[in-house]
Short mmCIF file of C-alpha atoms in Angstrom, two decimals:
data_model
loop_
_atom_site.label_atom_id
_atom_site.label_comp_id
_atom_site.label_asym_id
_atom_site.label_seq_id
_atom_site.Cartn_x
_atom_site.Cartn_y
_atom_site.Cartn_z
CA GLY A 1330 8.02 -16.55 -26.03
CA PRO A 1331 10.29 -13.61 -26.86
CA GLY A 1332 8.70 -10.40 -29.01
CA VAL A 1333 6.75 -7.18 -28.79
CA PHE A 1334 3.28 -7.54 -27.95
CA HIS A 1335 0.46 -4.79 -27.85
CA LEU A 1336 -2.05 -4.81 -24.93
CA ASP A 1337 -4.73 -2.33 -25.82
CA HIS A 1338 -7.44 -3.33 -23.02
CA ARG A 1339 -7.35 -4.00 -19.50
CA LEU A 1340 -6.65 -7.39 -18.54
CA ALA A 1341 -8.31 -9.33 -15.41
CA ILE A 1342 -7.39 -12.48 -14.10
CA LYS A 1343 -10.13 -14.15 -11.91
CA HIS A 1344 -9.40 -17.86 -11.61
CA ASN A 1345 -6.65 -19.56 -9.78
CA ASN A 1346 -3.44 -21.07 -10.63
CA ILE A 1347 -2.55 -18.98 -13.75
CA VAL A 1348 0.71 -17.60 -14.86
CA LEU A 1349 1.54 -15.28 -17.38
CA ARG A 1350 5.27 -16.09 -18.26
CA GLY A 1351 7.65 -14.24 -20.70
CA ALA A 1352 11.12 -15.27 -22.14
CA GLY A 1353 12.83 -12.91 -19.71
CA ARG A 1354 13.29 -9.07 -19.23
CA GLY A 1355 13.84 -7.46 -22.49
CA GLN A 1356 13.11 -10.45 -24.49
CA THR A 1357 9.28 -10.36 -24.10
CA ARG A 1358 7.99 -6.87 -24.29
CA LEU A 1359 4.16 -6.05 -23.46
CA ILE A 1360 3.55 -2.41 -24.46
CA PHE A 1361 0.14 -1.29 -22.76
CA ARG A 1362 -1.42 1.06 -25.17
CA TYR A 1363 -4.78 1.61 -23.33
CA ALA A 1364 -6.15 4.90 -24.12
CA MET A 1365 -8.98 7.30 -24.05
CA GLY A 1366 -9.57 7.46 -27.95
CA PRO A 1367 -10.63 10.34 -30.40
CA GLU A 1368 -13.15 11.90 -28.04
CA GLY A 1369 -10.84 11.91 -25.27
CA LEU A 1370 -13.09 9.88 -22.71
CA ARG A 1371 -14.20 6.26 -22.37
CA TRP A 1372 -16.96 3.99 -20.73
CA ALA A 1373 -14.45 1.71 -18.97
CA SER A 1374 -17.41 -0.36 -17.67
CA PRO A 1375 -19.80 -2.43 -18.06
CA LEU A 1376 -17.74 -4.18 -20.71
CA GLY A 1377 -20.98 -5.30 -22.49
CA ASP A 1378 -24.31 -3.29 -23.41
CA GLU A 1379 -26.30 -4.47 -20.42
CA LEU A 1380 -26.76 -2.87 -17.17
CA TYR A 1381 -27.61 -5.00 -14.19
CA GLY A 1382 -28.40 -4.04 -10.62
CA ASN A 1383 -24.79 -5.15 -9.38
CA SER A 1384 -22.98 -3.73 -12.73
CA ALA A 1385 -19.61 -1.56 -12.39
CA LEU A 1386 -20.35 1.65 -14.16
CA THR A 1387 -17.33 3.93 -15.02
CA LEU A 1388 -16.30 6.70 -17.00
CA GLN A 1389 -12.96 7.65 -17.67
CA ALA A 1390 -11.11 10.80 -19.24
CA ARG A 1391 -7.74 12.44 -20.29
CA PRO A 1392 -6.34 13.58 -17.12
CA THR A 1393 -4.02 16.41 -18.08
CA GLY A 1394 -6.10 19.79 -16.97
CA LEU A 1395 -9.11 17.71 -16.08
CA GLU A 1396 -11.44 19.93 -13.44
CA ARG A 1397 -14.54 18.00 -13.39
CA LEU A 1398 -16.20 14.52 -14.44
CA ALA A 1399 -19.87 13.78 -14.55
CA VAL A 1400 -22.46 11.54 -15.66
CA LEU A 1401 -26.15 12.62 -16.41
CA VAL A 1402 -29.26 10.99 -17.32
CA GLY A 1403 -31.00 13.36 -19.39
CA ASP A 1404 -30.38 16.85 -17.70
CA THR A 1405 -29.82 15.42 -14.51
CA VAL A 1406 -26.46 14.65 -13.01
CA VAL A 1407 -26.46 11.20 -11.23
CA ALA A 1408 -22.79 11.27 -10.25
CA SER A 1409 -19.67 13.89 -10.36
CA LYS A 1410 -16.71 14.77 -8.82
CA ALA A 1411 -14.34 17.83 -9.17
CA ARG A 1412 -10.83 18.97 -8.34
CA LYS A 1413 -11.68 21.57 -6.24
CA ASP A 1414 -13.49 19.44 -3.71
CA ASN A 1415 -11.26 16.37 -3.42
CA PRO A 1416 -7.66 17.28 -1.83
CA HIS A 1417 -6.40 13.73 -3.11
CA TRP A 1418 -7.31 14.28 -6.72
CA GLY A 1419 -3.93 13.33 -7.71
CA ASN A 1420 -3.97 12.07 -11.70
CA THR A 1421 -7.84 11.38 -11.41
CA PHE A 1422 -9.05 10.41 -14.54
CA SER A 1423 -12.22 8.05 -13.65
CA LEU A 1424 -15.62 8.16 -12.03
CA SER A 1425 -17.69 5.25 -10.86
CA VAL A 1426 -21.61 5.65 -10.93
CA ALA A 1427 -23.85 3.66 -8.60
CA VAL A 1428 -26.63 1.82 -10.83
CA SER A 1429 -29.28 2.61 -8.56
CA ALA A 1430 -28.65 6.34 -8.99
CA VAL A 1431 -29.12 5.95 -12.58
CA LEU A 1432 -32.28 3.43 -12.37
CA LYS A 1433 -33.83 6.32 -10.29
CA GLN A 1434 -34.11 8.53 -13.19
CA VAL A 1435 -35.85 6.39 -15.71
CA PRO A 1436 -39.43 4.73 -15.63
CA GLN A 1437 -39.91 1.46 -13.85
CA ASP A 1438 -40.92 -0.17 -17.18
CA ALA A 1439 -37.83 1.37 -19.26
CA ARG A 1440 -36.04 -0.90 -21.02
CA THR A 1441 -32.89 1.43 -21.95
CA VAL A 1442 -30.98 4.17 -20.49
CA THR A 1443 -29.01 6.73 -22.03
CA LEU A 1444 -25.95 7.96 -20.29
CA ARG A 1445 -23.98 11.54 -20.69
CA GLY A 1446 -20.38 11.43 -19.77
CA GLN A 1447 -18.84 14.71 -19.36
CA ALA A 1448 -15.51 15.96 -18.61
CA THR A 1449 -14.79 19.49 -18.09
CA TYR A 1450 -11.10 20.90 -18.47
CA ALA A 1451 -9.20 24.21 -16.86
CA ASP A 1452 -9.35 25.60 -20.39
CA GLY A 1453 -13.06 25.75 -19.92
CA THR A 1454 -13.87 23.02 -22.80
CA THR A 1455 -16.16 20.28 -21.84
CA ARG A 1456 -16.09 16.86 -23.84
CA GLU A 1457 -19.13 14.54 -23.88
CA LEU A 1458 -19.59 11.00 -24.99
CA ALA A 1459 -23.07 9.09 -24.51
CA ARG A 1460 -23.86 5.39 -24.09
CA THR A 1461 -27.18 3.63 -24.25
CA LEU A 1462 -27.46 0.42 -22.31
CA THR A 1463 -29.95 -2.33 -21.98
CA ILE A 1464 -31.73 -2.34 -18.37
CA GLN A 1465 -31.73 -5.89 -17.06
CA ARG A 1466 -33.95 -5.79 -13.74
CA THR A 1467 -33.37 -9.40 -13.15
CA GLY A 1468 -30.27 -11.29 -13.01
CA SER A 1469 -26.65 -10.78 -12.15
CA ASP A 1470 -23.87 -9.18 -13.86
CA PRO A 1471 -21.35 -11.97 -14.83
CA GLU A 1472 -18.25 -9.51 -14.32
CA ASP A 1473 -19.22 -9.10 -10.76
CA TYR A 1474 -17.35 -12.12 -9.99
CA ARG A 1475 -13.92 -11.20 -8.44
CA ARG A 1476 -14.62 -7.55 -9.86
CA ALA A 1477 -12.02 -6.20 -11.65
CA PRO A 1478 -10.68 -3.01 -10.93
CA ASP A 1479 -10.90 -0.10 -13.61
CA ASP A 1480 -7.32 1.46 -12.77
CA ALA A 1481 -5.00 -1.24 -13.60
CA ALA A 1482 -3.41 -2.72 -16.61
CA ILE A 1483 -3.11 -6.13 -15.35
CA ALA A 1484 -5.13 -7.29 -12.13
CA PHE A 1485 -5.21 -10.56 -10.44
CA CYS A 1486 -8.71 -10.27 -8.59
CA GLY A 1487 -9.81 -11.63 -5.64
CA ASP A 1488 -12.84 -10.46 -3.93
CA GLY A 1489 -12.74 -9.12 -0.36
CA ARG A 1490 -16.15 -7.14 -0.46
CA TRP A 1491 -17.91 -7.49 2.77
CA TRP A 1492 -21.30 -7.44 1.27
CA ARG A 1493 -20.29 -10.45 -0.60
CA SER A 1494 -20.40 -12.16 2.91
CA LYS A 1495 -21.59 -10.41 5.88
CA TYR A 1496 -20.15 -8.80 9.01
CA LEU A 1497 -19.68 -11.09 11.83
CA ASN A 1498 -18.96 -9.22 15.09
CA LEU A 1499 -16.26 -10.75 17.88
CA ALA A 1500 -18.29 -11.56 21.11
CA ALA A 1501 -15.11 -11.43 23.12
CA ASP A 1502 -11.76 -9.19 22.66
CA GLY A 1503 -9.30 -10.48 20.14
CA LYS A 1504 -5.56 -10.15 21.92
CA ARG A 1505 -2.36 -10.01 20.58
CA GLY A 1506 -1.22 -13.51 20.46
CA ASP A 1507 -4.65 -15.06 20.21
CA THR A 1508 -5.25 -17.71 17.75
CA THR A 1509 -8.80 -18.45 18.51
CA LEU A 1510 -11.50 -15.95 18.30
CA THR A 1511 -14.90 -15.80 19.95
CA LEU A 1512 -17.89 -14.67 17.57
CA GLN A 1513 -21.16 -13.58 18.05
CA SER A 1514 -22.07 -16.12 14.78
CA VAL A 1515 -20.26 -18.32 12.34
CA GLU A 1516 -23.05 -18.12 10.07
CA GLY A 1517 -21.80 -18.98 6.64
CA LEU A 1518 -18.21 -19.91 7.68
CA GLN A 1519 -16.20 -23.38 7.56
CA PRO A 1520 -12.71 -24.61 7.90
CA GLY A 1521 -10.54 -23.62 5.10
CA ASP A 1522 -12.10 -20.14 4.65
CA TRP A 1523 -10.23 -17.16 4.50
CA ILE A 1524 -11.39 -13.84 6.52
CA THR A 1525 -10.80 -10.34 7.15
CA ILE A 1526 -10.63 -9.41 10.45
CA GLN A 1527 -10.92 -5.44 11.25
CA GLY A 1528 -11.02 -3.27 14.02
CA PRO A 1529 -13.02 0.09 13.08
CA ALA A 1530 -11.17 3.52 13.73
CA THR A 1531 -14.01 4.34 16.20
CA GLU A 1532 -13.66 7.90 18.07
CA ARG A 1533 -12.70 5.87 21.19
CA TRP A 1534 -9.53 4.49 19.46
CA LYS A 1535 -8.67 7.67 17.58
CA LYS A 1536 -8.50 9.50 20.53
CA LEU A 1537 -6.40 6.95 22.30
CA THR A 1538 -3.65 7.11 19.18
CA ARG A 1539 -4.50 11.06 18.99
CA ASN A 1540 -5.41 10.31 15.32
CA ALA A 1541 -6.55 13.35 13.46
CA CYS A 1542 -7.30 11.41 10.06
CA GLN A 1543 -10.66 11.28 9.27
CA TRP A 1544 -10.73 8.17 6.93
CA GLY A 1545 -8.65 5.14 5.97
CA GLU A 1546 -8.47 1.34 7.56
CA TYR A 1547 -5.81 0.73 10.61
CA ARG A 1548 -6.29 -2.49 12.10
CA ARG A 1549 -6.70 -5.37 9.97
CA ASN A 1550 -5.35 -8.66 8.72
CA GLN A 1551 -6.41 -11.91 6.64
CA LEU A 1552 -6.91 -15.15 8.51
CA ARG A 1553 -7.40 -18.81 7.68
CA ILE A 1554 -9.91 -20.74 9.70
CA GLU A 1555 -8.59 -23.89 10.61
CA ARG A 1556 -11.33 -25.34 12.85
CA ILE A 1557 -14.83 -24.21 14.18
CA ASP A 1558 -15.91 -25.10 17.66
CA GLY A 1559 -19.61 -23.54 18.42
CA ASN A 1560 -19.04 -19.84 17.99
CA GLN A 1561 -15.37 -20.23 18.43
CA ILE A 1562 -12.82 -20.22 15.32
CA THR A 1563 -9.38 -21.37 15.35
CA VAL A 1564 -7.05 -19.33 12.85
CA ASN A 1565 -3.68 -20.01 11.20
CA GLN A 1566 -1.70 -17.63 13.12
CA PRO A 1567 -1.68 -15.32 16.26
CA LEU A 1568 -3.04 -11.82 16.08
CA ARG A 1569 -0.28 -9.22 16.02
CA ILE A 1570 -2.55 -6.27 17.47
CA GLU A 1571 -5.70 -6.27 19.63
CA PHE A 1572 -9.28 -6.35 18.27
CA PRO A 1573 -11.50 -5.32 21.09
CA VAL A 1574 -14.87 -6.00 21.03
CA ILE A 1575 -15.66 -2.22 22.33
CA ASP A 1576 -14.74 -0.95 18.95
CA GLY A 1577 -16.94 -3.34 16.95
CA SER A 1578 -14.19 -5.65 15.81
CA ARG A 1579 -15.53 -8.03 13.35
CA VAL A 1580 -14.68 -10.33 10.63
CA TRP A 1581 -16.00 -11.33 7.02
CA LYS A 1582 -15.36 -13.86 4.76
CA ILE A 1583 -13.36 -13.25 1.65
CA ASP A 1584 -12.67 -14.90 -1.72
CA PRO A 1585 -8.80 -14.23 -2.59
CA ILE A 1586 -7.38 -15.43 -6.17
CA ARG A 1587 -4.49 -17.98 -5.38
CA GLY A 1588 -1.49 -19.32 -6.89
CA CYS A 1589 -0.85 -16.91 -9.79
CA GLY A 1590 1.90 -15.09 -10.73
CA ILE A 1591 3.55 -12.95 -13.77
CA GLU A 1592 7.15 -13.61 -14.70
CA ASP A 1593 10.04 -13.03 -16.71
CA LEU A 1594 9.06 -10.05 -19.07
CA SER A 1595 8.88 -6.04 -19.78
CA ILE A 1596 5.77 -3.77 -19.38
CA GLU A 1597 5.41 -0.32 -20.81
CA GLN A 1598 2.85 2.05 -20.56
CA THR A 1599 2.58 4.66 -23.26
CA GLU A 1600 -0.38 6.99 -22.08
CA ASN A 1601 -0.26 9.39 -19.00
CA LEU A 1602 -3.25 7.28 -17.22
CA TRP A 1603 -3.34 6.67 -13.29
CA MET A 1604 -3.18 3.01 -13.95
CA THR A 1605 -1.17 0.44 -11.88
CA THR A 1606 0.93 -2.10 -14.12
CA VAL A 1607 0.28 -5.09 -12.12
CA LEU A 1608 -2.09 -5.21 -9.25
CA LEU A 1609 -2.42 -8.27 -6.72
CA ALA A 1610 -5.83 -7.64 -5.51
CA THR A 1611 -7.32 -9.72 -2.76
CA ALA A 1612 -4.58 -12.01 -3.68
CA ASN A 1613 -2.96 -14.89 -1.65
CA GLY A 1614 0.24 -16.78 -2.79
CA CYS A 1615 0.50 -14.92 -5.86
CA TRP A 1616 3.66 -13.29 -7.00
CA ALA A 1617 5.65 -11.18 -9.56
CA ARG A 1618 9.07 -12.38 -10.33
CA GLY A 1619 11.64 -11.00 -12.99
CA VAL A 1620 9.28 -8.15 -14.03
CA GLU A 1621 10.59 -5.03 -15.26
CA VAL A 1622 7.89 -2.02 -15.37
CA ILE A 1623 8.80 1.04 -17.37
CA LYS A 1624 6.77 4.26 -16.41
CA CYS A 1625 3.82 2.92 -14.76
CA GLY A 1626 0.96 5.11 -14.60
CA ARG A 1627 0.43 5.01 -10.86
CA ASN A 1628 2.19 2.21 -9.18
CA PRO A 1629 4.70 -0.51 -10.85
CA VAL A 1630 3.51 -3.90 -9.01
CA TYR A 1631 1.37 -3.44 -6.08
CA GLY A 1632 -0.41 -5.48 -3.17
CA TYR A 1633 -3.74 -4.13 -2.11
CA GLU A 1634 -5.68 -6.61 0.28
CA ALA A 1635 -2.72 -9.14 -0.42
CA LYS A 1636 -1.55 -12.09 1.77
CA ASN A 1637 1.64 -14.27 1.51
CA CYS A 1638 2.52 -12.54 -2.06
CA THR A 1639 5.88 -12.08 -3.49
CA ILE A 1640 7.72 -9.38 -5.40
CA ALA A 1641 10.99 -10.73 -6.58
CA ASP A 1642 14.11 -9.99 -8.86
CA CYS A 1643 11.83 -7.05 -10.28
CA VAL A 1644 13.09 -3.67 -11.82
CA PHE A 1645 10.74 -0.82 -11.66
CA ASP A 1646 11.83 2.34 -13.65
CA ASP A 1647 9.86 5.70 -13.39
CA ALA A 1648 6.16 6.59 -13.31
CA TRP A 1649 3.82 9.14 -15.58
CA PHE A 1650 2.51 10.85 -12.50
CA LYS A 1651 4.12 11.85 -9.20
CA GLY A 1652 2.07 14.63 -7.83
CA GLY A 1653 0.67 13.12 -4.82
CA GLY A 1654 -2.55 11.45 -4.11
CA GLY A 1655 -0.93 8.16 -3.78
CA THR A 1656 1.36 7.27 -6.71
CA ALA A 1657 4.55 5.91 -7.67
CA TYR A 1658 4.93 3.53 -4.96
CA ALA A 1659 6.35 0.12 -4.57
CA GLY A 1660 5.38 -1.76 -1.72
CA TRP A 1661 2.12 -3.27 0.23
CA GLU A 1662 -1.14 -1.75 1.16
CA HIS A 1663 -3.38 -3.47 3.36
CA SER A 1664 -1.30 -6.40 2.93
CA TYR A 1665 0.10 -9.12 5.18
CA ASP A 1666 2.85 -11.41 5.42
CA CYS A 1667 4.23 -10.51 1.80
CA LEU A 1668 7.70 -10.59 0.84
CA MET A 1669 9.56 -8.04 -1.62
CA THR A 1670 13.21 -8.79 -2.23
CA ASP A 1671 16.08 -8.41 -4.80
CA THR A 1672 14.25 -5.58 -6.45
CA ARG A 1673 15.48 -2.41 -7.95
CA THR A 1674 13.53 0.78 -8.49
CA ALA A 1675 14.53 4.28 -9.57
CA LYS A 1676 12.46 7.69 -10.03
CA LEU A 1677 9.66 6.57 -7.87
CA ARG A 1678 8.23 8.77 -4.94
CA HIS A 1679 7.87 6.55 -1.94
CA ALA A 1680 9.65 3.24 -2.47
CA PRO A 1681 10.08 1.05 -0.44
CA LEU A 1682 6.44 1.64 1.18
CA VAL A 1683 4.17 -0.04 3.42
CA GLN A 1684 0.67 1.82 4.39
CA TRP A 1685 -2.76 1.12 5.74
CA ALA A 1686 -2.72 -1.64 8.37
CA ALA A 1687 0.08 -3.49 6.54
CA SER A 1688 1.61 -5.91 8.77
CA GLY A 1689 4.09 -8.65 9.03
CA ASN A 1690 5.53 -7.88 5.47
CA VAL A 1691 9.57 -8.12 4.69
CA ILE A 1692 11.15 -5.76 2.15
CA ARG A 1693 14.76 -6.99 1.95
CA ARG A 1694 17.86 -7.09 -0.27
CA SER A 1695 16.94 -4.45 -2.63
CA THR A 1696 17.90 -1.05 -3.80
CA PHE A 1697 15.52 2.20 -4.28
CA ILE A 1698 17.11 5.19 -5.99
CA ASP A 1699 15.63 8.45 -5.76
CA SER A 1700 12.92 7.72 -3.36
CA ASP A 1701 12.19 7.60 0.41
CA LEU A 1702 11.25 4.63 2.62
CA GLN A 1703 8.03 4.94 4.08
CA TRP A 1704 5.59 3.84 6.85
CA HIS A 1705 3.06 6.16 4.67
CA SER A 1706 -0.14 5.74 6.56
CA GLY A 1707 -2.53 3.53 8.73
CA TRP A 1708 -1.08 1.98 11.83
CA THR A 1709 1.62 -0.58 9.95
CA ASN A 1710 2.96 -2.87 12.47
CA GLU A 1711 5.61 -5.39 12.49
CA ASN A 1712 6.89 -4.88 9.31
CA LEU A 1713 10.63 -5.74 8.52
CA PHE A 1714 12.73 -3.55 6.09
CA GLU A 1715 16.40 -5.23 5.88
CA GLN A 1716 19.32 -5.25 3.75
CA CYS A 1717 17.72 -2.25 1.66
CA THR A 1718 19.87 0.53 0.00
CA VAL A 1719 17.67 3.69 -0.11
CA VAL A 1720 19.33 7.03 -1.70
CA ALA A 1721 16.48 9.62 -1.32
CA ASN A 1722 15.96 13.02 -2.77
CA THR A 1723 12.85 15.15 -3.42
CA GLY A 1724 13.20 15.27 -7.19
CA ASN A 1725 10.13 12.72 -7.64
CA GLY A 1726 7.91 14.03 -4.92
CA ALA A 1727 9.48 12.10 -2.12
CA TYR A 1728 10.07 14.23 1.31
CA GLY A 1729 13.72 14.05 1.46
CA TYR A 1730 14.09 12.11 4.35
CA GLY A 1731 15.66 8.47 4.39
CA ALA A 1732 12.70 7.15 6.16
CA TRP A 1733 9.45 8.75 7.14
CA ALA A 1734 6.38 7.57 9.52
CA SER A 1735 3.33 9.70 9.10
CA PRO A 1736 2.39 11.48 12.35
CA PRO A 1737 -0.82 11.37 14.13
CA GLU A 1738 -1.83 14.93 13.34
CA ASP A 1739 -1.57 14.26 9.79
CA THR A 1740 -5.20 14.59 8.60
CA ALA A 1741 -4.52 12.45 5.18
CA HIS A 1742 -2.43 9.68 6.73
CA GLY A 1743 -2.72 9.05 10.45
CA PRO A 1744 -0.30 7.36 12.71
CA ASN A 1745 1.83 4.41 12.35
CA GLY A 1746 1.75 1.32 14.80
CA PRO A 1747 4.02 -0.75 16.86
CA ARG A 1748 7.21 -3.10 16.74
CA ASN A 1749 8.32 -2.06 13.12
CA VAL A 1750 12.02 -3.03 12.55
CA VAL A 1751 14.84 -1.38 10.38
CA TYR A 1752 17.88 -3.80 10.17
CA ASN A 1753 21.15 -3.78 8.16
CA CYS A 1754 20.09 -1.03 5.77
CA ASP A 1755 22.08 1.94 4.15
CA LEU A 1756 20.05 5.28 3.80
CA GLN A 1757 21.40 8.51 2.41
CA SER A 1758 19.18 11.51 2.53
CA PRO A 1759 19.38 15.39 2.19
CA ARG A 1760 16.88 15.69 5.17
CA THR A 1761 16.69 13.72 8.75
CA GLY A 1762 17.66 10.00 8.36
CA LEU A 1763 14.88 8.50 9.91
CA TRP A 1764 11.77 10.55 11.19
CA MET A 1765 9.25 9.03 13.32
CA GLY A 1766 5.96 11.04 13.49
CA GLY A 1767 4.34 9.83 16.71
CA MET A 1768 2.26 7.12 18.64
CA ASN A 1769 5.32 4.50 17.30
CA GLU A 1770 5.89 1.92 19.80
CA ALA A 1771 8.94 -0.34 20.33
CA TRP A 1772 10.57 -0.12 17.12
CA MET A 1773 13.94 -1.57 16.63
CA ILE A 1774 16.64 0.38 14.63
CA LEU A 1775 19.62 -1.97 14.53
CA TYR A 1776 23.00 -2.08 12.20
CA ASN A 1777 21.99 0.59 9.85
CA ARG A 1778 24.15 3.27 8.08
CA PHE A 1779 22.33 6.72 7.86
CA GLN A 1780 24.16 9.29 5.94
CA VAL A 1781 22.46 12.68 6.54
CA GLY A 1782 22.81 15.99 4.48
CA SER A 1783 21.08 18.17 6.49
CA GLY A 1784 19.19 17.60 9.81
CA VAL A 1785 19.30 14.98 12.66
CA GLY A 1786 20.35 11.45 12.31
CA ILE A 1787 16.98 9.91 14.04
CA PHE A 1788 14.01 11.85 14.93
CA ALA A 1789 11.09 11.04 17.13
CA LYS A 1790 8.15 12.94 18.67
CA THR A 1791 4.39 12.65 19.86
CA VAL A 1792 4.54 9.49 22.35
CA SER A 1793 7.35 7.69 19.85
CA PHE A 1794 8.26 5.32 22.90
CA ASP A 1795 9.95 2.00 23.80
CA HIS A 1796 12.64 1.95 20.92
CA VAL A 1797 15.81 0.03 20.77
CA ILE A 1798 18.37 2.16 18.49
CA ARG A 1799 21.54 -0.02 18.42
CA GLY A 1800 24.67 -0.80 16.42
CA ASN A 1801 23.95 1.80 13.80
CA VAL A 1802 26.46 4.13 12.01
CA ILE A 1803 25.16 7.86 11.85
CA ALA A 1804 26.59 10.36 9.67
CA VAL A 1805 25.60 13.92 10.39
CA LYS A 1806 26.98 16.60 8.35
CA ASP A 1807 25.48 19.54 9.80
CA THR A 1808 27.65 20.59 12.84
CA ASN A 1809 24.69 21.79 15.06
CA ALA A 1810 22.36 18.73 14.56
CA PRO A 1811 22.20 15.75 16.95
CA ALA A 1812 22.56 12.15 16.11
CA LEU A 1813 19.18 11.43 18.13
CA GLN A 1814 16.43 14.18 18.68
CA LEU A 1815 13.42 13.34 21.24
CA ALA A 1816 11.33 16.12 20.27
CA THR A 1817 8.85 15.91 23.16
CA ALA A 1818 8.94 14.69 26.58
CA ASP A 1819 6.68 11.77 26.08
CA CYS A 1820 9.24 9.96 23.97
CA VAL A 1821 10.02 7.67 26.79
CA GLY A 1822 11.90 4.51 27.34
CA ILE A 1823 14.28 4.57 24.56
CA GLU A 1824 17.49 2.95 24.54
CA PHE A 1825 20.30 4.30 22.24
CA TYR A 1826 23.57 2.64 22.62
CA GLY A 1827 26.48 0.84 20.76
CA ASN A 1828 26.22 3.54 18.02
CA THR A 1829 28.92 5.28 15.89
CA ILE A 1830 28.46 8.88 15.33
CA TYR A 1831 30.35 10.78 12.56
CA GLY A 1832 30.10 14.44 12.97
CA GLY A 1833 27.05 16.43 14.02
CA GLY A 1834 26.60 18.45 17.28
CA PRO A 1835 25.38 17.30 20.49
CA LEU A 1836 24.77 13.43 20.88
CA VAL A 1837 21.27 13.29 21.92
CA TRP A 1838 18.57 16.07 22.25
CA GLY A 1839 16.22 14.75 24.79
CA LYS A 1840 16.27 12.14 27.41
CA PRO A 1841 16.69 8.49 26.66
CA LEU A 1842 16.17 5.65 29.09
CA VAL A 1843 19.64 4.20 28.06
CA GLU A 1844 22.36 6.26 26.43
CA LYS A 1845 25.59 4.25 26.82
CA ASP A 1846 28.85 2.92 24.57
CA ASN A 1847 28.38 5.31 21.87
CA THR A 1848 31.30 6.53 19.74
CA ARG A 1849 31.91 9.79 18.42
CA LEU A 1850 34.06 10.69 15.47
CA ALA A 1851 34.82 13.49 13.28
CA TYR A 1852 32.71 13.64 10.17
CA GLN A 1853 33.56 11.99 6.90
CA ASP A 1854 31.42 11.16 3.88
CA ASN A 1855 30.70 7.25 3.18
CA PRO A 1856 31.97 5.73 6.86
CA PRO A 1857 32.46 2.23 7.18
CA ALA A 1858 28.92 0.54 7.57
CA PRO A 1859 28.30 -1.50 10.64
CA THR A 1860 28.67 -5.35 10.75
CA PRO A 1861 25.33 -6.95 12.34
CA PRO A 1862 25.55 -10.22 14.10
CA VAL A 1863 23.79 -11.89 11.33
CA PRO A 1864 23.15 -10.09 7.76
CA SER A 1865 19.39 -11.02 7.55
CA ILE A 1866 16.76 -11.48 10.48
CA TYR A 1867 14.65 -12.80 7.88
CA GLU A 1868 16.84 -15.67 6.86
CA TRP A 1869 17.70 -16.16 10.56
CA GLN A 1870 14.20 -16.77 11.33
CA LEU A 1871 13.50 -19.29 8.35
CA ALA A 1872 16.46 -21.40 9.35
CA ARG A 1873 15.12 -21.76 12.66
CA ARG A 1874 11.79 -22.47 11.75
CA GLY A 1875 13.16 -25.19 8.84
CA GLY A 1876 12.07 -23.08 6.07
CA ALA A 1877 13.77 -22.73 3.00
CA THR A 1878 16.13 -19.81 2.11
CA PRO A 1879 14.94 -17.60 -0.57
CA ARG A 1880 16.67 -17.19 -3.76
#
């Protein structure tokens, strides 16, 4: 019902078919007041006073000025991390500890262990908080079921950890379009199970894609097993990309949470802590609808290892931290076949966004103010952005492009993959309208309006190839900048036709395969947007396969 409610602890939802429903945005207000307490530190887990071999063990501290976190048993450091050693420190405030490292420091017959948590700050001060736990050498921590993350206010928790199942390697290549996979073993699998399929980022594959990034997941999806015949499984949808045996491609069983949602309420975070407001983690068929998030700690509503999930009719306004390291995003990570629609964001960093193997996602009919559109990292493929308005700037940590795809030489993000689509969108930016960093194959850039303050209309480099750029309106204020720049000779097979160019200098730098029927006009602010053949590819597809049109 309506009213103001205080949430002082993290909320983890681990069972299927649970919906949190308010009376409407602004009518039901949830104030998230999770804080570190008077000592400035907090043991976030375990929740009880017992330590099992599979327990989560996490120390947290106030992030402002934090330089180092450490956990000690006696005077022995069993875990630590420091800002100076971590280029992705961001707004770090927590440290996870392996229980095995703790148990090595106590006698085999010890019944308890006292942990010393330490936080060291830039002003030279160190704060400490001790905790004594009872050691349980047998049994299992009940909190391990669908383990809740320590960095979310509200988490819908499935379980995607491979060690809860086992790796099952492919015995034959999984090829694009395949719906059957041959495994070396189907041990533990049965029809109806959900699996993750993964193509590891081997040196062979990274050389092929010129990927300089030394970490991350690039080729993944989640699939449902329909049938098992010997060591061959039939899955519920075709593969979008290749999963070759030579790279050790494999599957494992997962346990997604299903049928859960959060609806019709407002959530506001009061503390500067790097915590996502609503996290859909290994979630399938879950949703956020009619949710307002005011000043999230990290991300507002975010999908991580999500499948068939929806963010609809939501409003996300501002974030506590926008300084890098993965923060102030609206979108999908390691997520597949998800939908964001009719959503409005303001004062975020990268919104809308897909990253780290995200594929088949649709972000549509939404408005993003003071942020940029991003294929942020990790070989995202076959995602659709349509009917989106993006008004980019750099004031919240965005890069200033209308849309940006990470390049292969980026050691933090790596390249992005094939067949992404931008359709009937409206992008305004102080820098280049669309910047494609390389290794991008067969993208479709159709019937969009780009309004560019400084820089070129559309930019591509480093084996960015076989794109169709058609029917766009491109307004370029810089009289020396082209509408299209192909910065390296390996950008081949690009078709650039039927576009209307306002202003700018040369039409094209580089050599597209096709360049025809483009119209040149004098520059003007806010030129008319193009009229696409159909307003929405998404709705067009749904109508032709008998699906319902979304509200």
